[in-house]
Amino acid sequence: MSQYDYIIVGAGLFGSVFAREATDAGKNVLVIDKRNHVGGNIYCENIEGINVHKYGAHIFHTSNQEVWDYVNRYVSFNGYVNSPVANFRGKLFNLPFNMNTFYQLWGVTTPEQAKAKIEEERAEFKDMDPSNLEEQALFLGGRALYETLIKGYTEKQWGRPATQIPAFIIQRLPFRFTFDNNYFNDLYQGIPIGGYNTLTNALLEGVETRTDINYFDDQQHWNGLGKKVLYTGKIDEFFGCALGELEYRSLHFETQVLDQENYQGNAVINYTDKDVPYTRILEHKHFEFGTQEKTVVTKEYPHEFSKDNEPYYPINDELNNALVKQYKILANAPEYAEKVIFGGRLADYKYYDMDDTIEAALSLCQKELTQD
Ligand code: UDP
């Protein structure tokens, strides 16, 4: 007899939402996680009274009403609007690309002037059918914008020439002709009041959770404890990388406590020059309008992925997408399909934002928890 209805492998956002919904639907669940804390990559560590985003900046944003209503059942949001600034060789530019940026780049002061300037800048590229990120960027905004704000950052971030990066990655960057520095186009955004751990703790309230447990140390044991397993880790690892290893981009973080109140005046400053080894500096207190005496800053360095690093970004190029397709076929084979559910950023191998993760988890709940 299985002791639990579901063993949930991974206490990140996907696993936590499913755990909450399954528990509320009367299921008996156990969540295990190999880390020494729950929350996955949204986990924050309290340093000097400041919530430090241990696994990189997380800014909640969505236009999905269902997802927004869902998270607001558990936390309130603080109205933070993400407005990163780019530093290129000591000069500052507003992001995303908007009238402020165009003024800083070219001195243009009206939308009409900005549009005319961009048309001039992209003239030689406008008949292009972009097949990679570099071409996409040149096609959108021409060379100056590309070389000042995109090329260096992107090549550091992905560790390869922009000509070898899929074009869709840059489509995440809005391009607008108003003086609006809001990085996202979404209807709703903010940071949970009390930090992300408040959200995770609310989702996992009353749910049996064990940390410091590596599922793969005794897979048979954990599988045996549940009628079903929800696996939210890397899909290739589940199958012992039998078909090959999926590639990821990783990050290294260098965090410092500074004995000053305000280091950079913004939560996020991107360093878009290739010669600066990090891509951005986070000053965590500004995500929550902190007034602490000290400040905590983190330099974010892109890094090759290996077994000793965290898998942050899937590399959704043709090769890796083809490989993940093969793994998904394997996952759908009857011996797995009846027992194991795969879900979340790592199992789906998708560049999910938090709202995508919640949407996917809720859609799984809909399918899985309303059957009987
Ligand atoms: N990007 C860029 N310059 C910037 C910020 C972003 O060229 O100053 C590009 C880069 O290719 C990056 C992509 O936009 O990989 C997506 O950036 P975003 O900030 O949305 O990604 P995150 O790393 O925050 O998920």
Tab-separated table of C-alpha atoms and ligand atoms in Angstrom:
chain	number	residue	atom	x	y	z
A	1	MET	CA	0.000	0.000	0.000
A	2	SER	CA	1.348	3.396	-0.937
A	3	GLN	CA	1.483	5.760	1.957
A	4	TYR	CA	0.926	8.893	-0.113
A	5	ASP	CA	-1.183	9.825	-3.111
A	6	TYR	CA	1.666	11.915	-4.480
A	7	ILE	CA	5.387	12.132	-3.860
A	8	ILE	CA	6.412	15.545	-5.129
A	9	VAL	CA	10.055	15.784	-6.089
A	10	GLY	CA	11.095	19.418	-5.850
A	11	ALA	CA	9.710	22.091	-3.523
A	12	GLY	CA	9.906	24.895	-6.091
A	13	LEU	CA	6.978	26.934	-7.295
A	14	PHE	CA	5.537	24.201	-9.518
A	15	GLY	CA	5.750	21.516	-6.849
A	16	SER	CA	4.455	23.852	-4.144
A	17	VAL	CA	1.376	24.919	-6.113
A	18	PHE	CA	0.573	21.298	-6.906
A	19	ALA	CA	1.152	20.306	-3.270
A	20	ARG	CA	-1.243	23.021	-2.083
A	21	GLU	CA	-3.972	22.100	-4.548
A	22	ALA	CA	-3.616	18.361	-3.991
A	23	THR	CA	-3.739	18.845	-0.223
A	24	ASP	CA	-6.808	21.049	-0.524
A	25	ALA	CA	-8.395	18.377	-2.726
A	26	GLY	CA	-7.972	15.902	0.134
A	27	LYS	CA	-4.882	14.118	-1.209
A	28	ASN	CA	-2.069	12.957	0.960
A	29	VAL	CA	1.227	14.348	-0.329
A	30	LEU	CA	4.885	14.356	0.585
A	31	VAL	CA	7.249	16.960	-0.854
A	32	ILE	CA	10.968	16.228	-0.966
A	33	ASP	CA	13.770	18.525	-2.036
A	34	LYS	CA	17.504	18.032	-2.297
A	35	ARG	CA	18.260	21.542	-1.074
A	36	ASN	CA	18.208	22.502	2.595
A	37	HIS	CA	15.251	24.819	2.040
A	38	VAL	CA	11.964	24.940	0.167
A	39	GLY	CA	10.968	27.459	-2.513
A	40	GLY	CA	13.312	26.405	-5.303
A	41	ASN	CA	14.828	29.383	-7.081
A	42	ILE	CA	12.452	31.932	-5.567
A	43	TYR	CA	13.954	31.281	-2.141
A	44	CYS	CA	15.351	34.346	-0.371
A	45	GLU	CA	17.901	34.436	2.409
A	46	ASN	CA	17.554	37.091	5.075
A	47	ILE	CA	20.788	39.051	5.402
A	48	GLU	CA	20.840	42.235	7.505
A	49	GLY	CA	17.035	42.262	7.427
A	50	ILE	CA	17.037	42.238	3.615
A	51	ASN	CA	15.486	39.485	1.487
A	52	VAL	CA	18.349	38.391	-0.735
A	53	HIS	CA	17.284	36.637	-3.933
A	54	LYS	CA	19.695	33.725	-3.632
A	55	TYR	CA	19.082	32.345	-7.091
A	56	GLY	CA	18.824	35.561	-9.066
A	57	ALA	CA	16.304	38.366	-9.305
A	58	HIS	CA	12.678	37.319	-9.326
A	59	ILE	CA	10.060	39.905	-10.148
A	60	PHE	CA	6.552	38.590	-10.315
A	61	HIS	CA	4.638	39.826	-13.353
A	62	THR	CA	1.624	38.511	-15.201
A	63	SER	CA	-1.347	39.395	-17.330
A	64	ASN	CA	-3.065	36.155	-16.447
A	65	GLN	CA	-5.987	37.048	-14.201
A	66	GLU	CA	-6.362	33.507	-12.875
A	67	VAL	CA	-2.705	33.352	-11.863
A	68	TRP	CA	-2.825	36.815	-10.298
A	69	ASP	CA	-5.945	35.958	-8.303
A	70	TYR	CA	-4.332	32.700	-7.266
A	71	VAL	CA	-1.146	34.213	-5.816
A	72	ASN	CA	-3.130	36.981	-4.148
A	73	ARG	CA	-4.959	34.358	-2.126
A	74	TYR	CA	-1.647	33.713	-0.364
A	75	VAL	CA	0.264	37.012	-0.442
A	76	SER	CA	-0.176	40.678	-1.253
A	77	PHE	CA	2.171	42.451	-3.638
A	78	ASN	CA	4.111	45.616	-2.955
A	79	GLY	CA	3.699	47.560	-6.215
A	80	TYR	CA	7.380	47.295	-7.193
A	81	VAL	CA	7.853	48.052	-10.890
A	82	ASN	CA	10.989	46.699	-12.478
A	83	SER	CA	12.949	49.453	-14.241
A	84	PRO	CA	16.478	48.217	-14.787
A	85	VAL	CA	19.145	50.638	-15.916
A	86	ALA	CA	21.967	49.661	-18.271
A	87	ASN	CA	25.535	50.793	-17.722
A	88	PHE	CA	27.645	50.764	-20.883
A	89	ARG	CA	31.191	52.002	-20.315
A	90	GLY	CA	30.030	54.334	-17.538
A	91	LYS	CA	27.073	55.809	-19.410
A	92	LEU	CA	23.588	55.008	-18.176
A	93	PHE	CA	20.600	54.033	-20.319
A	94	ASN	CA	17.052	53.267	-19.342
A	95	LEU	CA	15.530	49.934	-20.172
A	96	PRO	CA	13.489	48.529	-21.773
A	97	PHE	CA	14.020	50.343	-25.056
A	98	ASN	CA	11.836	53.419	-24.761
A	99	MET	CA	11.879	57.174	-25.371
A	100	ASN	CA	14.330	57.702	-22.510
A	101	THR	CA	16.729	55.198	-24.099
A	102	PHE	CA	16.369	56.732	-27.553
A	103	TYR	CA	17.079	60.175	-26.092
A	104	GLN	CA	20.160	58.835	-24.303
A	105	LEU	CA	21.380	57.050	-27.444
A	106	TRP	CA	20.659	59.658	-30.101
A	107	GLY	CA	19.369	62.864	-28.478
A	108	VAL	CA	15.941	62.477	-30.114
A	109	THR	CA	13.171	64.064	-28.065
A	110	THR	CA	9.868	63.082	-29.728
A	111	PRO	CA	8.393	59.735	-30.821
A	112	GLU	CA	8.409	60.993	-34.398
A	113	GLN	CA	12.122	61.765	-34.259
A	114	ALA	CA	12.825	58.455	-32.539
A	115	LYS	CA	10.941	56.458	-35.172
A	116	ALA	CA	12.695	58.290	-37.994
A	117	LYS	CA	16.082	57.662	-36.361
A	118	ILE	CA	15.362	53.979	-35.872
A	119	GLU	CA	14.209	53.639	-39.485
A	120	GLU	CA	17.507	55.210	-40.558
A	121	GLU	CA	19.470	52.909	-38.222
A	122	ARG	CA	17.778	49.744	-39.404
A	123	ALA	CA	17.542	50.690	-43.093
A	124	GLU	CA	20.269	48.288	-44.189
A	125	PHE	CA	18.729	45.394	-42.234
A	126	LYS	CA	15.033	45.860	-42.770
A	127	ASP	CA	14.659	43.330	-45.591
A	128	MET	CA	16.331	40.676	-43.493
A	129	ASP	CA	14.451	37.606	-42.343
A	130	PRO	CA	16.103	37.256	-38.919
A	131	SER	CA	17.277	33.744	-38.152
A	132	ASN	CA	19.258	34.427	-34.978
A	133	LEU	CA	19.423	36.926	-32.126
A	134	GLU	CA	21.956	39.234	-33.746
A	135	GLU	CA	19.902	39.515	-36.916
A	136	GLN	CA	16.725	39.984	-34.922
A	137	ALA	CA	18.294	42.831	-32.934
A	138	LEU	CA	19.703	44.563	-36.011
A	139	PHE	CA	16.367	44.155	-37.746
A	140	LEU	CA	14.546	45.735	-34.804
A	141	GLY	CA	16.809	48.631	-33.932
A	142	GLY	CA	19.992	48.817	-35.980
A	143	ARG	CA	23.629	48.655	-35.007
A	144	ALA	CA	24.099	51.344	-32.312
A	145	LEU	CA	21.337	50.035	-30.120
A	146	TYR	CA	22.501	46.467	-30.665
A	147	GLU	CA	26.131	47.164	-29.846
A	148	THR	CA	25.443	49.404	-26.839
A	149	LEU	CA	22.705	47.485	-25.094
A	150	ILE	CA	22.373	43.976	-26.487
A	151	LYS	CA	25.462	42.363	-27.959
A	152	GLY	CA	27.812	42.358	-24.938
A	153	TYR	CA	25.128	41.441	-22.433
A	154	THR	CA	23.712	38.669	-24.587
A	155	GLU	CA	27.036	37.093	-25.491
A	156	LYS	CA	28.117	37.087	-21.831
A	157	GLN	CA	24.767	35.742	-20.755
A	158	TRP	CA	24.699	32.863	-23.210
A	159	GLY	CA	28.448	32.264	-23.595
A	160	ARG	CA	28.285	32.161	-27.376
A	161	PRO	CA	28.115	34.595	-30.303
A	162	ALA	CA	24.737	36.255	-30.763
A	163	THR	CA	24.616	34.701	-34.226
A	164	GLN	CA	24.260	31.307	-32.527
A	165	ILE	CA	21.408	32.284	-30.219
A	166	PRO	CA	17.761	31.852	-31.173
A	167	ALA	CA	15.972	35.064	-32.156
A	168	PHE	CA	13.005	34.482	-29.827
A	169	ILE	CA	15.053	35.392	-26.725
A	170	ILE	CA	15.168	39.046	-27.727
A	171	GLN	CA	11.447	39.130	-28.379
A	172	ARG	CA	11.097	39.266	-24.601
A	173	LEU	CA	12.337	42.859	-24.682
A	174	PRO	CA	9.586	45.431	-25.207
A	175	PHE	CA	10.236	48.333	-27.583
A	176	ARG	CA	8.110	51.408	-26.994
A	177	PHE	CA	7.702	55.056	-27.905
A	178	THR	CA	6.660	56.461	-24.539
A	179	PHE	CA	8.802	57.591	-21.614
A	180	ASP	CA	7.967	54.419	-19.715
A	181	ASN	CA	10.747	52.480	-17.981
A	182	ASN	CA	8.537	49.609	-16.836
A	183	TYR	CA	10.426	46.515	-18.030
A	184	PHE	CA	7.280	44.446	-18.378
A	185	ASN	CA	4.145	44.966	-20.419
A	186	ASP	CA	2.074	42.930	-17.993
A	187	LEU	CA	-1.055	44.131	-16.227
A	188	TYR	CA	0.191	43.118	-12.775
A	189	GLN	CA	3.600	43.061	-11.130
A	190	GLY	CA	5.337	43.284	-7.775
A	191	ILE	CA	7.222	41.460	-5.045
A	192	PRO	CA	5.291	39.578	-2.366
A	193	ILE	CA	5.052	41.637	0.814
A	194	GLY	CA	7.271	39.827	3.311
A	195	GLY	CA	9.304	38.284	0.487
A	196	TYR	CA	8.961	35.167	-1.645
A	197	ASN	CA	9.363	32.805	1.289
A	198	THR	CA	6.009	34.075	2.547
A	199	LEU	CA	4.423	32.782	-0.648
A	200	THR	CA	6.179	29.410	-0.489
A	201	ASN	CA	5.394	28.965	3.194
A	202	ALA	CA	1.716	29.734	2.577
A	203	LEU	CA	1.589	27.258	-0.294
A	204	LEU	CA	3.250	24.560	1.777
A	205	GLU	CA	1.382	25.217	5.004
A	206	GLY	CA	0.212	21.905	6.471
A	207	VAL	CA	2.036	19.942	3.750
A	208	GLU	CA	4.560	17.313	4.807
A	209	THR	CA	7.896	18.491	3.471
A	210	ARG	CA	11.381	17.054	3.779
A	211	THR	CA	14.506	18.898	2.698
A	212	ASP	CA	18.066	17.604	2.173
A	213	ILE	CA	16.704	14.585	0.366
A	214	ASN	CA	18.064	13.564	-2.980
A	215	TYR	CA	15.391	11.546	-4.777
A	216	PHE	CA	18.012	9.789	-6.883
A	217	ASP	CA	19.823	8.425	-3.819
A	218	ASP	CA	16.921	5.992	-3.408
A	219	GLN	CA	14.502	6.424	-6.260
A	220	GLN	CA	12.830	3.040	-5.692
A	221	HIS	CA	12.092	3.901	-2.078
A	222	TRP	CA	10.461	7.240	-2.865
A	223	ASN	CA	8.548	5.844	-5.820
A	224	GLY	CA	7.280	3.082	-3.574
A	225	LEU	CA	5.882	5.553	-1.061
A	226	GLY	CA	3.483	7.187	-3.505
A	227	LYS	CA	0.718	6.115	-5.839
A	228	LYS	CA	2.134	8.719	-8.179
A	229	VAL	CA	5.260	10.818	-8.403
A	230	LEU	CA	5.353	14.425	-9.574
A	231	TYR	CA	8.890	14.988	-10.754
A	232	THR	CA	9.944	18.620	-11.230
A	233	GLY	CA	13.688	18.139	-11.746
A	234	LYS	CA	15.667	17.908	-14.971
A	235	ILE	CA	13.980	15.511	-17.357
A	236	ASP	CA	17.258	14.123	-18.727
A	237	GLU	CA	18.488	13.332	-15.224
A	238	PHE	CA	15.340	11.335	-14.529
A	239	PHE	CA	16.301	8.983	-17.356
A	240	GLY	CA	19.962	8.851	-16.335
A	241	CYS	CA	20.765	11.035	-19.374
A	242	ALA	CA	20.276	7.887	-21.465
A	243	LEU	CA	19.622	9.870	-24.650
A	244	GLY	CA	22.240	12.544	-23.950
A	245	GLU	CA	22.539	15.592	-21.737
A	246	LEU	CA	20.430	18.690	-22.182
A	247	GLU	CA	22.378	21.933	-22.117
A	248	TYR	CA	21.771	24.792	-19.712
A	249	ARG	CA	23.281	28.124	-18.928
A	250	SER	CA	24.286	28.573	-15.329
A	251	LEU	CA	25.086	31.553	-13.103
A	252	HIS	CA	27.451	32.355	-10.270
A	253	PHE	CA	26.566	34.914	-7.660
A	254	GLU	CA	28.974	37.023	-5.627
A	255	THR	CA	27.110	38.599	-2.730
A	256	GLN	CA	28.469	41.323	-0.438
A	257	VAL	CA	27.114	43.220	2.529
A	258	LEU	CA	28.079	46.876	2.204
A	259	ASP	CA	28.251	49.267	5.105
A	260	GLN	CA	26.294	51.946	3.315
A	261	GLU	CA	22.631	52.654	2.896
A	262	ASN	CA	22.302	52.865	-0.856
A	263	TYR	CA	24.878	51.531	-3.299
A	264	GLN	CA	23.403	51.989	-6.762
A	265	GLY	CA	19.961	53.538	-6.342
A	266	ASN	CA	18.169	50.795	-8.241
A	267	ALA	CA	17.388	47.104	-7.739
A	268	VAL	CA	18.949	46.067	-11.050
A	269	ILE	CA	21.770	47.599	-13.085
A	270	ASN	CA	22.813	45.692	-16.209
A	271	TYR	CA	26.386	45.898	-17.452
A	272	THR	CA	26.093	45.631	-21.193
A	273	ASP	CA	29.790	45.887	-22.086
A	274	LYS	CA	31.477	42.585	-22.872
A	275	ASP	CA	34.589	43.596	-20.899
A	276	VAL	CA	32.754	43.660	-17.554
A	277	PRO	CA	32.592	40.009	-16.510
A	278	TYR	CA	29.218	40.136	-14.759
A	279	THR	CA	25.894	40.856	-16.456
A	280	ARG	CA	24.188	42.715	-13.641
A	281	ILE	CA	24.369	43.939	-10.079
A	282	LEU	CA	21.335	43.496	-7.874
A	283	GLU	CA	20.764	45.645	-4.823
A	284	HIS	CA	18.165	43.552	-3.070
A	285	LYS	CA	16.673	46.088	-0.648
A	286	HIS	CA	15.256	48.143	-3.530
A	287	PHE	CA	12.898	45.309	-4.501
A	288	GLU	CA	11.096	46.027	-1.249
A	289	PHE	CA	11.834	49.752	-0.754
A	290	GLY	CA	14.111	48.822	2.163
A	291	THR	CA	15.448	51.445	4.546
A	292	GLN	CA	17.966	49.275	6.418
A	293	GLU	CA	21.282	50.843	7.415
A	294	LYS	CA	23.328	48.424	5.333
A	295	THR	CA	22.803	47.075	1.862
A	296	VAL	CA	23.382	43.739	0.129
A	297	VAL	CA	24.513	43.594	-3.474
A	298	THR	CA	25.003	40.629	-5.778
A	299	LYS	CA	27.076	40.467	-8.914
A	300	GLU	CA	25.665	37.952	-11.365
A	301	TYR	CA	28.186	36.083	-13.517
A	302	PRO	CA	27.007	33.835	-16.315
A	303	HIS	CA	28.661	30.449	-16.129
A	304	GLU	CA	28.991	27.209	-18.032
A	305	PHE	CA	26.662	24.532	-16.771
A	306	SER	CA	28.113	21.363	-15.294
A	307	LYS	CA	26.896	18.865	-12.727
A	308	ASP	CA	28.228	21.099	-9.932
A	309	ASN	CA	26.249	24.158	-11.031
A	310	GLU	CA	22.571	25.029	-11.003
A	311	PRO	CA	20.714	24.683	-14.302
A	312	TYR	CA	19.199	28.166	-14.701
A	313	TYR	CA	18.368	28.716	-18.342
A	314	PRO	CA	17.433	25.995	-20.816
A	315	ILE	CA	19.157	26.461	-24.170
A	316	ASN	CA	16.136	26.148	-26.394
A	317	ASP	CA	17.997	25.740	-29.670
A	318	GLU	CA	17.091	23.131	-32.288
A	319	LEU	CA	19.411	20.457	-30.970
A	320	ASN	CA	18.265	20.657	-27.370
A	321	ASN	CA	14.607	21.010	-28.304
A	322	ALA	CA	14.881	17.869	-30.434
A	323	LEU	CA	16.488	16.016	-27.533
A	324	VAL	CA	13.867	17.080	-25.028
A	325	LYS	CA	11.211	15.888	-27.464
A	326	GLN	CA	12.769	12.430	-27.342
A	327	TYR	CA	12.772	12.485	-23.542
A	328	LYS	CA	9.108	13.485	-23.559
A	329	ILE	CA	8.295	10.523	-25.782
A	330	LEU	CA	10.059	8.330	-23.234
A	331	ALA	CA	8.125	9.977	-20.395
A	332	ASN	CA	4.880	9.140	-22.187
A	333	ALA	CA	5.701	5.433	-22.433
A	334	PRO	CA	3.164	3.399	-20.430
A	335	GLU	CA	5.615	2.283	-17.721
A	336	TYR	CA	6.183	5.929	-16.771
A	337	ALA	CA	3.000	7.656	-17.864
A	338	GLU	CA	0.857	5.847	-15.301
A	339	LYS	CA	3.191	6.525	-12.429
A	340	VAL	CA	5.220	9.682	-13.042
A	341	ILE	CA	4.058	13.172	-13.921
A	342	PHE	CA	6.659	15.568	-15.254
A	343	GLY	CA	6.199	19.285	-14.740
A	344	GLY	CA	7.849	22.659	-14.206
A	345	ARG	CA	10.731	24.559	-15.790
A	346	LEU	CA	13.314	21.775	-15.577
A	347	ALA	CA	11.102	18.841	-16.526
A	348	ASP	CA	9.478	20.773	-19.379
A	349	TYR	CA	12.845	22.304	-20.363
A	350	LYS	CA	11.183	25.677	-20.914
A	351	TYR	CA	12.185	29.247	-20.108
A	352	TYR	CA	9.264	29.700	-17.711
A	353	ASP	CA	8.618	32.885	-15.794
A	354	MET	CA	6.925	32.452	-12.421
A	355	ASP	CA	3.468	33.090	-13.836
A	356	ASP	CA	4.025	30.503	-16.593
A	357	THR	CA	5.044	28.037	-13.916
A	358	ILE	CA	1.912	28.658	-11.886
A	359	GLU	CA	-0.282	28.518	-14.966
A	360	ALA	CA	1.239	25.173	-15.944
A	361	ALA	CA	0.853	23.831	-12.397
A	362	LEU	CA	-2.787	24.895	-12.198
A	363	SER	CA	-3.489	23.320	-15.537
A	364	LEU	CA	-1.959	20.064	-14.292
A	365	CYS	CA	-4.116	20.291	-11.152
A	366	GLN	CA	-7.168	20.705	-13.338
A	367	LYS	CA	-6.341	17.497	-15.199
A	368	GLU	CA	-5.004	15.479	-12.331
A	369	LEU	CA	-7.085	16.406	-9.334
A	370	THR	CA	-10.560	16.525	-10.824
A	371	GLN	CA	-10.517	12.964	-12.185
A	372	ASP	CA	-12.183	11.094	-9.358
B	1	UDP	N1	19.126	41.568	-22.913
B	1	UDP	C1	20.027	42.450	-23.463
B	1	UDP	N2	20.418	43.544	-22.731
B	1	UDP	C2	19.938	43.798	-21.492
B	1	UDP	C3	19.014	42.903	-20.929
B	1	UDP	C4	18.630	41.783	-21.660
B	1	UDP	O1	20.483	42.255	-24.576
B	1	UDP	O2	20.353	44.801	-20.882
B	1	UDP	C5	18.736	40.374	-23.702
B	1	UDP	C6	19.627	39.187	-23.412
B	1	UDP	O3	19.804	38.466	-24.625
B	1	UDP	C7	18.808	38.367	-22.457
B	1	UDP	C8	17.394	38.610	-22.969
B	1	UDP	O4	17.423	39.965	-23.391
B	1	UDP	O5	19.161	37.017	-22.472
B	1	UDP	C9	16.303	38.410	-21.939
B	1	UDP	O6	16.534	39.236	-20.845
B	1	UDP	P1	15.660	39.237	-19.551
B	1	UDP	O7	16.162	40.331	-18.681
B	1	UDP	O8	14.226	39.249	-19.946
B	1	UDP	O9	15.971	37.811	-18.953
B	1	UDP	P2	16.162	37.232	-17.501
B	1	UDP	O10	17.589	36.818	-17.470
B	1	UDP	O11	15.876	38.333	-16.528
B	1	UDP	O12	15.205	36.076	-17.455
